[in-house]
XYZ file of C-alpha atoms in Angstrom:
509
model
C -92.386 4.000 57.451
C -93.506 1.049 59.152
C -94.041 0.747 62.821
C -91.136 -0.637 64.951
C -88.523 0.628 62.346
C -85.662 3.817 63.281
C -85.245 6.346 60.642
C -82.721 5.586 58.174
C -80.137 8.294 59.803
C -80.432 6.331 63.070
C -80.111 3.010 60.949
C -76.874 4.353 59.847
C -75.291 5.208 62.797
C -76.044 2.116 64.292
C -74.721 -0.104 62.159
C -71.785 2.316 62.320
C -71.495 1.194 66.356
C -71.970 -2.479 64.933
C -75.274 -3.387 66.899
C -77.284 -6.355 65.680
C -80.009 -6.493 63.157
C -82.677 -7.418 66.165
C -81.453 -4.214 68.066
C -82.012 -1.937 64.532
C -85.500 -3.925 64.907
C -86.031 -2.348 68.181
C -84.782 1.022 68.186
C -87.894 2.817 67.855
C -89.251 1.203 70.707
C -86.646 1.862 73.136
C -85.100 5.200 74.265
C -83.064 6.551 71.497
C -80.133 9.504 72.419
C -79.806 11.588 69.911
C -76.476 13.763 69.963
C -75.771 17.996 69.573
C -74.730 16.840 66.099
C -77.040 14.507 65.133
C -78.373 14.833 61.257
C -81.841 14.480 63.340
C -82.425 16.619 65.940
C -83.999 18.944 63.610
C -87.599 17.080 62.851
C -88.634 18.967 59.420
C -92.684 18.775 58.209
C -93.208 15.022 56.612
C -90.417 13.425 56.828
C -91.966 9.823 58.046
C -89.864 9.391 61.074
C -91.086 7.013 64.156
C -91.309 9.330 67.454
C -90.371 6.561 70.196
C -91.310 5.920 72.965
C -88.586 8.201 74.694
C -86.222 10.682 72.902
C -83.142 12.469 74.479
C -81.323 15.041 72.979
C -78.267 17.181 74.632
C -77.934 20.775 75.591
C -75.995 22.838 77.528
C -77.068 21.841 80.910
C -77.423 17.771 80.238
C -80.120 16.113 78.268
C -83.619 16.541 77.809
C -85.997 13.365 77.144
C -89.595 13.824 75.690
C -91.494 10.435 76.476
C -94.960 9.621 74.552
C -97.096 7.416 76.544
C -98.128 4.069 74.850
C -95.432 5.453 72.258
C -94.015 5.336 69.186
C -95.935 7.301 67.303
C -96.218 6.755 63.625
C -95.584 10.239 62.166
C -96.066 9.950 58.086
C -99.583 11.382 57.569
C -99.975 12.617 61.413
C -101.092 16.006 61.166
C -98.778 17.300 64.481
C -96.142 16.432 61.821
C -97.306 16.863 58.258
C -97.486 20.317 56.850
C -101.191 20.845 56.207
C -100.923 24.463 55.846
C -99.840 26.472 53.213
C -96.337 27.307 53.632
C -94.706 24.368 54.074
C -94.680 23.937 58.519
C -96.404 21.881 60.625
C -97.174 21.816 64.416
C -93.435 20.019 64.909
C -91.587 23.582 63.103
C -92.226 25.588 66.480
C -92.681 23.113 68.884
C -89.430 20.529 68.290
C -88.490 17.456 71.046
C -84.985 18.772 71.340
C -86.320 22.158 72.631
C -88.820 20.523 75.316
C -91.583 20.334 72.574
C -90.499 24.764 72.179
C -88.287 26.286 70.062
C -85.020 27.698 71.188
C -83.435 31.062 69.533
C -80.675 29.004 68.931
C -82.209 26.119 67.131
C -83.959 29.056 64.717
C -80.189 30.229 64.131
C -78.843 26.934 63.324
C -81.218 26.422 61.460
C -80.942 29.361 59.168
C -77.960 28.602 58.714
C -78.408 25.250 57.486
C -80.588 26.839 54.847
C -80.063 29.567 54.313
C -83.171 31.411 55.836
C -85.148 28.824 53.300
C -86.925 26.747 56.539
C -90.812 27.078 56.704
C -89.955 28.443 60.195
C -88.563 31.651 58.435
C -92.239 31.781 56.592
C -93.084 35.548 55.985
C -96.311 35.628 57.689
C -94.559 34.990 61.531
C -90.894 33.924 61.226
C -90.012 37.321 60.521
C -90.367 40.796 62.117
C -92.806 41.498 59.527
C -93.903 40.467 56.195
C -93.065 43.597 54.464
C -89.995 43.381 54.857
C -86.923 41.724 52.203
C -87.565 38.376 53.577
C -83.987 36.960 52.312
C -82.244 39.349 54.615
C -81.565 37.817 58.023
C -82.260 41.361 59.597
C -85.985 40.776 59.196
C -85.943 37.802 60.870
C -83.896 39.168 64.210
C -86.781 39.150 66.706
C -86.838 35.086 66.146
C -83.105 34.498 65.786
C -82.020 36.456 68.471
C -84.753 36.241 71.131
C -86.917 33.456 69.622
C -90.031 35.450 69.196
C -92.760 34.930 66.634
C -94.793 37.709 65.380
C -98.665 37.693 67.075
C -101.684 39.621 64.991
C -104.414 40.720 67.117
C -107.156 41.967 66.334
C -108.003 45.728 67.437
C -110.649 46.634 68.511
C -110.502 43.366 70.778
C -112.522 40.111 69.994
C -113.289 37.119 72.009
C -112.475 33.365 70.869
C -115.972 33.273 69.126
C -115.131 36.112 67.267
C -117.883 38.901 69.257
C -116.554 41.999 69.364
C -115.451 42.874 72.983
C -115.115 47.153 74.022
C -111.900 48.348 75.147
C -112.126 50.186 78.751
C -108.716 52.017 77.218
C -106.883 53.452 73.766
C -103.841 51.901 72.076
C -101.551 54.067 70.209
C -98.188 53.427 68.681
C -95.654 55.192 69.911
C -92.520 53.243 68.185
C -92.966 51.006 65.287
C -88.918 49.306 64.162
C -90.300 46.902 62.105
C -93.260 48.776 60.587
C -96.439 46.056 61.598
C -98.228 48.283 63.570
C -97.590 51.318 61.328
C -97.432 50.283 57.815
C -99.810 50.379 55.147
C -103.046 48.068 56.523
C -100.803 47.536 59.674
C -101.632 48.593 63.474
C -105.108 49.716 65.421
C -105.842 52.070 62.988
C -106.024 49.142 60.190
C -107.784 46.515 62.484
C -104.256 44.633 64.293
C -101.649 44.688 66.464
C -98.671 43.249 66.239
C -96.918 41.900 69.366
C -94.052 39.053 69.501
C -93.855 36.008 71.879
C -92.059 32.883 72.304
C -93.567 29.372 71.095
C -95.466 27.507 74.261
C -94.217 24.035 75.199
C -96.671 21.688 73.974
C -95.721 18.947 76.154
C -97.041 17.991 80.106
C -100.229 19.244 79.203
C -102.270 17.675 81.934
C -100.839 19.879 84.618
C -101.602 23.126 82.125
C -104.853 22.191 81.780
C -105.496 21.157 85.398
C -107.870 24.056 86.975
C -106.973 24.469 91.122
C -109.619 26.876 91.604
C -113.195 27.189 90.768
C -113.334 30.919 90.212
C -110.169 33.265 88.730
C -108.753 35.154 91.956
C -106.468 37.039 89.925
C -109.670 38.942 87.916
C -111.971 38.158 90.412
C -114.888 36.366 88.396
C -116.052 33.248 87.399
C -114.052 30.806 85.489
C -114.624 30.933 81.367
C -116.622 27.621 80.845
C -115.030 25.038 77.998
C -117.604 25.360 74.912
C -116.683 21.657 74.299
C -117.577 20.414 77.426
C -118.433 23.123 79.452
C -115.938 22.731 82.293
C -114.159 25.583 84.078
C -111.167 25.987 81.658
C -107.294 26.796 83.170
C -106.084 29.357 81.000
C -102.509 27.780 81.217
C -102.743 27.756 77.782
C -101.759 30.441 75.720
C -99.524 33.665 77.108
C -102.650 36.086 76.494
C -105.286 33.429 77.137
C -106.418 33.820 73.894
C -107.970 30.494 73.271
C -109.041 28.501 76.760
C -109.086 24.627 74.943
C -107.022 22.568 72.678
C -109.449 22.830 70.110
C -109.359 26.769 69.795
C -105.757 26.562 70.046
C -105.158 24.024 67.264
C -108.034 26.225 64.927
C -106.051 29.664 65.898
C -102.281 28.124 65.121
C -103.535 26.504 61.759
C -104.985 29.610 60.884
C -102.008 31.880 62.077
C -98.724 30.215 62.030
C -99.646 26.772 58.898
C -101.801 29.560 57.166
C -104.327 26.442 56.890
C -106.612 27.349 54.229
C -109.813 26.216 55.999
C -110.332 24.442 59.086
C -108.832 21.347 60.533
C -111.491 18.419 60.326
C -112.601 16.785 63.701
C -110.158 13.777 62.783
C -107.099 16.307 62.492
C -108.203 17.726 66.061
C -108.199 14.325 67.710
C -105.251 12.995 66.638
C -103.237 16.141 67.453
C -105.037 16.482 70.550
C -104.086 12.729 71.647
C -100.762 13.116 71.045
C -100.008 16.514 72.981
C -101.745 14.977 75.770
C -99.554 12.187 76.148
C -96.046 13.522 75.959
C -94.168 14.909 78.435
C -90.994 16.715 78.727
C -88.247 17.216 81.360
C -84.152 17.253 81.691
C -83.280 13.701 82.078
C -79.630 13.920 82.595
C -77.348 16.852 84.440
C -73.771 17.755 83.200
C -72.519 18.187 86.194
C -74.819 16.265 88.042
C -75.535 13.050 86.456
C -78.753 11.109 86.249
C -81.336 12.876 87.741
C -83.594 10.099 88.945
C -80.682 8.642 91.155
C -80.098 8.707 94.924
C -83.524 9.230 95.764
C -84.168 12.056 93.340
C -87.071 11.769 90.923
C -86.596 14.103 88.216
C -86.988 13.751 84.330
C -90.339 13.052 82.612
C -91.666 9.779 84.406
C -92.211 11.430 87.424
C -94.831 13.580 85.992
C -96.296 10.935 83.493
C -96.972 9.240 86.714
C -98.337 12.030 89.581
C -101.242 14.207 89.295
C -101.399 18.049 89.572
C -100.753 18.552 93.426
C -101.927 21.164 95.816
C -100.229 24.371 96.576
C -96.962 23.885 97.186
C -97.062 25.340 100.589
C -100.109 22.993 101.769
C -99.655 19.639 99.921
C -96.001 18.307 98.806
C -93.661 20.913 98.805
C -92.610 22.249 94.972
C -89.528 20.042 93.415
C -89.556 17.739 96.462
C -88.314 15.528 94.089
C -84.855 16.632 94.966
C -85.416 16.474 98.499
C -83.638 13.271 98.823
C -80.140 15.204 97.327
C -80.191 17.662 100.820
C -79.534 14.411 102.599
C -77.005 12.015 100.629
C -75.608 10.049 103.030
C -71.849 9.604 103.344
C -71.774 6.019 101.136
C -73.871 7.296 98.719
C -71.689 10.743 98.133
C -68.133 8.210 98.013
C -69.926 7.224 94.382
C -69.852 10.343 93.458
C -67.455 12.619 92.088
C -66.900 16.403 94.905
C -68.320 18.066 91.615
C -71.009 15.828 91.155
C -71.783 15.782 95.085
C -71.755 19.762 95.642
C -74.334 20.406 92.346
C -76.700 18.002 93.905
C -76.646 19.921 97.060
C -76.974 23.025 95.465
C -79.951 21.852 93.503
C -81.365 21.021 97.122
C -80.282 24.153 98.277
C -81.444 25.961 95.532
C -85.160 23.945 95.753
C -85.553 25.741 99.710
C -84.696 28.960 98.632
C -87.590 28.686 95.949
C -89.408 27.514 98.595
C -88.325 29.551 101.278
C -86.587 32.461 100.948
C -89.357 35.354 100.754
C -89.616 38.854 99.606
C -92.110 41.844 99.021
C -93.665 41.373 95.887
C -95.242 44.582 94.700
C -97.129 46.608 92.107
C -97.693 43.354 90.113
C -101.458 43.147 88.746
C -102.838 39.605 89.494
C -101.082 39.360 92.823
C -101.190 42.497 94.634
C -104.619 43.599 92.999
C -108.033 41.567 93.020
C -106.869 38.514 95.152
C -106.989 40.604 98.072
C -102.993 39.846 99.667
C -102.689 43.841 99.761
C -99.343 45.860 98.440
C -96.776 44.571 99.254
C -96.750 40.956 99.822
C -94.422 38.872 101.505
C -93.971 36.000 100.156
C -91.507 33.224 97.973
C -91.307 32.293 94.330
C -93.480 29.700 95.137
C -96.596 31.755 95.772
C -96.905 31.756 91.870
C -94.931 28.696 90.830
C -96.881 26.528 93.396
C -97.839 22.992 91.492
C -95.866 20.531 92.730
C -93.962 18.925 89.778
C -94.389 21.764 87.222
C -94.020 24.987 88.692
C -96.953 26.480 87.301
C -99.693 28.155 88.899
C -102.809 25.991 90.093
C -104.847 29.359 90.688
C -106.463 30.165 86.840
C -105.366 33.461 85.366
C -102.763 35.959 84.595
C -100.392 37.916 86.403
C -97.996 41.457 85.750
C -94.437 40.763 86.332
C -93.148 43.364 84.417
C -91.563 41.932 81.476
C -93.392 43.433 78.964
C -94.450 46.913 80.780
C -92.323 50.158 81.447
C -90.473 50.801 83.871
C -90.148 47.571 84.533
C -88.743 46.248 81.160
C -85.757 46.316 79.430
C -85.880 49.439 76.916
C -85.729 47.590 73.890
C -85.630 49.563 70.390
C -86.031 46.083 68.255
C -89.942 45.660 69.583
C -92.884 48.231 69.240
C -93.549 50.407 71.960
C -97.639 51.424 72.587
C -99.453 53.765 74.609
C -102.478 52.593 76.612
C -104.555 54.933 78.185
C -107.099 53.789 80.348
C -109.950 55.244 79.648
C -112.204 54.549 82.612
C -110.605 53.631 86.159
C -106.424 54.026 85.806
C -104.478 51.414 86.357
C -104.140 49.719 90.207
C -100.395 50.263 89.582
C -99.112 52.035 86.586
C -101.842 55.091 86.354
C -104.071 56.191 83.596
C -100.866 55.830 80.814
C -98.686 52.679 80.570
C -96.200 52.155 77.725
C -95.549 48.695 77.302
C -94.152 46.353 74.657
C -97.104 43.897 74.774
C -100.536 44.857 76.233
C -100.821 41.062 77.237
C -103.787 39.731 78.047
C -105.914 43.038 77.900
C -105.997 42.173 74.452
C -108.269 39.298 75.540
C -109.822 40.945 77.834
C -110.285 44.322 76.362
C -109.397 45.700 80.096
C -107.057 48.575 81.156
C -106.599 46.502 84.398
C -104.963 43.820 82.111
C -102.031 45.565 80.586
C -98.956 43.774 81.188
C -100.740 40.758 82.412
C -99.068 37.417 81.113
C -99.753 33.449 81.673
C -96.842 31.859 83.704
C -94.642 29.479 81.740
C -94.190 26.316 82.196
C -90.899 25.314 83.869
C -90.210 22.124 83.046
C -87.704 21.636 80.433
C -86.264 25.238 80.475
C -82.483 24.282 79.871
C -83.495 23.190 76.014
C -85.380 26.184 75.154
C -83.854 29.658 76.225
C -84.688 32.929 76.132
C -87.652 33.113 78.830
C -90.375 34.856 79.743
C -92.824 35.642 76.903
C -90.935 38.134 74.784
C -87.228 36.406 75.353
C -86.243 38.847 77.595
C -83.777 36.764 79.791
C -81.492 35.149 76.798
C -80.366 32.608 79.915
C -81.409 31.044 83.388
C -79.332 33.535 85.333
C -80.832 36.222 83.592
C -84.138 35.322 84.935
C -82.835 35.011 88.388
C -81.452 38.695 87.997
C -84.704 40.064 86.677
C -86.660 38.789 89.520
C -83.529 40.236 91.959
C -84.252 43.672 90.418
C -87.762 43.541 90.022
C -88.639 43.054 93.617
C -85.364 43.780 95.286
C -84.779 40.512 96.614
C -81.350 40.830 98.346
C -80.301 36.894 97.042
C -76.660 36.003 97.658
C -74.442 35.032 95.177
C -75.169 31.391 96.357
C -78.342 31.615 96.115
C -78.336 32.583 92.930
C -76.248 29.576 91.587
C -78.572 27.607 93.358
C -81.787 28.929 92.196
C -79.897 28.419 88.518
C -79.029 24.904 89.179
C -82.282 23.917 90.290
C -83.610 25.297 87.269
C -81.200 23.519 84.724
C -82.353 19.989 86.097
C -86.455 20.694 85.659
């Protein structure tokens, strides 16, 4: 398709609305709003389309809008696009512009619907709960339509990126197994793997993920891993188990895994994929109940972090989602233009921005806070201790931290995941002992450490209306449900207000 020209579904519908032939010219160029319904909010491997410059799609909270820098990008033979794998996906299956550059568990359910289970998403190797199983039933494929997880094989005993064998400090045994991966014939530690399931990573505001804050990691307490590209001190924002430091070992271990490339992607491929996930972003543009988010002196949706850099810690440089500051101070003229619905959401959203901010609590028993970085157990302190990058939410201190989610007693007892047994088999656990069941060891996996059970990479917040269930293994299926983990988990006392508010502030990143 040649540069400058709309798809021929957008062509469609706007000669439908009657716009001129120099507009049709210029679609591709300028922000194009895509609807709920829209024949083209699913983008399926090589199908030519121009990304433009900006994209919005709807969702339940407003509208997200992805924006490419020095955009649009021609797609036909792009290799974030084409499906240069085996089975018939590309980069674009898992990580789609109307989820924030994720995929929602509802986007996987529309679309197997639309096909009948027939999508390259629903490929056998990771789109269902394990290749073994009748792959036309939609059973198999439950963890991904109902919680949005794709199936992860690790390697047992544990290897680094480069493939040297790394010794466990603990053993893994398998004490449920509902789908039969970790059990099966040439399945689970015994065989050589382990199979875990995790969402799909926003590929999208990548230069705060990659931004490193610190130049050791306080939450192991040891040097940073250096990039064997360039040898800088890497993040390890990347991946949930911090499996692959750089863009480059990411790209080589999702062709391998999830395109079942046969062979490697060429230097070229790497590039071109790596230019273009470094130059979109994503963020809600547009509120339902709120409006437009960069109005009144608020500065949310993606241009805001095209244009900042990763800040300081949110308690020392600009406070965290000061970018709604301006909304705890609307002055009387300014809230006659808006509707009393409009006008009380944007307070909450301020509201809901200090009690991120603000409002402490003992954290506790959570590896990565309360061991290593020397804060003691418990810790006072507020969400933003962890989320503390201004504009992102992320962490700007490198490594991983135990919240939980994945780790009796903390979890929810699912019976759709596997269930393991880790004994340490050196020093126990700083908080869980010498046996921990848990759904997903986490980044011991990477790091072959007992101390590392449970331990997961913070998400990314921006964008997190388009792409529920969060936290790595789906478990809240909505944003409430993440504030009421957090409420249980460490006891936090929140009102029902501030609840709403923490809720509203989080449907507008």
């Amino acid at each position: 398709m040649p540069r400058g020209r709309p798809s021929s579904a957008l062509r469609r519908r706007l000669l439908l609305l009657g716009l001129p032939a120099a507009v049709l010219a210029g679609a591709a160029t300028q922000s194009v709003r895509v609807g709920a319904d829209a024949p083209d909010r699913w983008w399926s491997p090589g199908e030519g389309r121009v990304f433009p410059a900006t994209l919005d799609y709807t969702n339940d909270h407003g509208t997200i809008r992805t924006l490419v820098v020095d955009g649009p990008i021609e797609t036909k033979g792009h290799p974030f696009f084409e499906p240069i794998g085996t089975n018939g996906r590309a980069c674009v299956t898992c990580h789609q512009p109307a989820d924030g550059m994720s995929l929602s568990a509802r986007t996987a359910r529309e679309r197997w619907d639309a096909t009948g289970g027939k999508d390259p998403l629903f490929a056998a190797i990771d789109g269902s709960n394990c290749p073994t199983l009748p792959q036309g039933e939609r059973a198999s494929h439950s963890l991904l339509l109902e919680r949005g997880l794709l199936r992860i094989e690790r390697p047992w005993p544990v290897r680094s990126f480069n493939g040297k064998p790394v010794k466990p400090d603990f053993r893994i045994e398998v004490v449920r197994d509902p789908n039969g991966c970790n059990s099966g014939p040439g399945r689970g530690p015994e065989a050589g793997n382990i199979s875990v399931y995790r969402r799909p990573r926003p590929v999208a505001n990548l230069k705060y993920l990659l931004a490193v804050g610190f130049p050791f990691d306080p939450k192991q307490g040891y040097a940073l891993p250096l990039d064997p590209d360039d040898g800088k001190p890497q993040s390890g924002n990347l991946m949930a188990d911090n499996r692959a430091g750089n863009l480059r070992l990411q790209m080589e271990d999702a062709a391998a895994s999830h395109l079942q490339l046969m062979g490697k992607l060429t230097p070229q491929q790497i590039d071109r994929i790596r230019d273009f996930e470094l130059r979109i972003y994503a963020a809600q543009q547009e509120s339902v109940q709120g409006g437009a988010l960069d109005t009144l002196g608020a500065e949310g949706g993606p241009v805001k972090l095209r244009d900042s850099q990763p800040g300081a810690l949110g308690s020392i440089g600009t406070p965290v989602w000061s970018e709604f500051a301006a909304w705890d101070r609307i002055s009387p003229a300014d809230a006659a233009r808006l509707t009393p619905e409009q006008l009380a959401f944007r307070q909450s959203v301020a509201r809901g921005a200090r009690v991120f901010r603000d409002r402490t609590f003992l954290i506790f028993d959570s590896a990565g806070i309360n061991s290593r970085m020397g804060f003691g157990n418990p810790v006072r302190n507020s969400c933003v201790f962890c989320h503390n990058m201004t504009q992102m939410g992320n962490d700007v201190a490198p490594g991983q931290v135990d919240l939980g989610t994945t780790t009796l007693p903390f979890a929810d007892p699912w019976d759709d995941l596997p269930l393991f047994r880790v004994t340490c088999l050196g020093e126990p656990h700083p908080h869980y002992g010498r046996v921990i069941l848990t759904y997903d060891p986490g980044f011991a996996l990477t790091s072959g450490k007992c101390a590392d059970v449970g331990k997961i990479t913070l998400q990314s917040m921006r964008g997190l209306a388009a792409r529920a269930p969060y936290f790595s293994n789906g478990l809240a299926k909505d944003l409430r449900a993440v504030v009421d983990y957090y409420e249980r988990r460490y006891n936090i006392g929140y009102t029902e207000q501030e609840k709403q508010d923490l809720v509203n502030l989080m449907s507008v990143l």
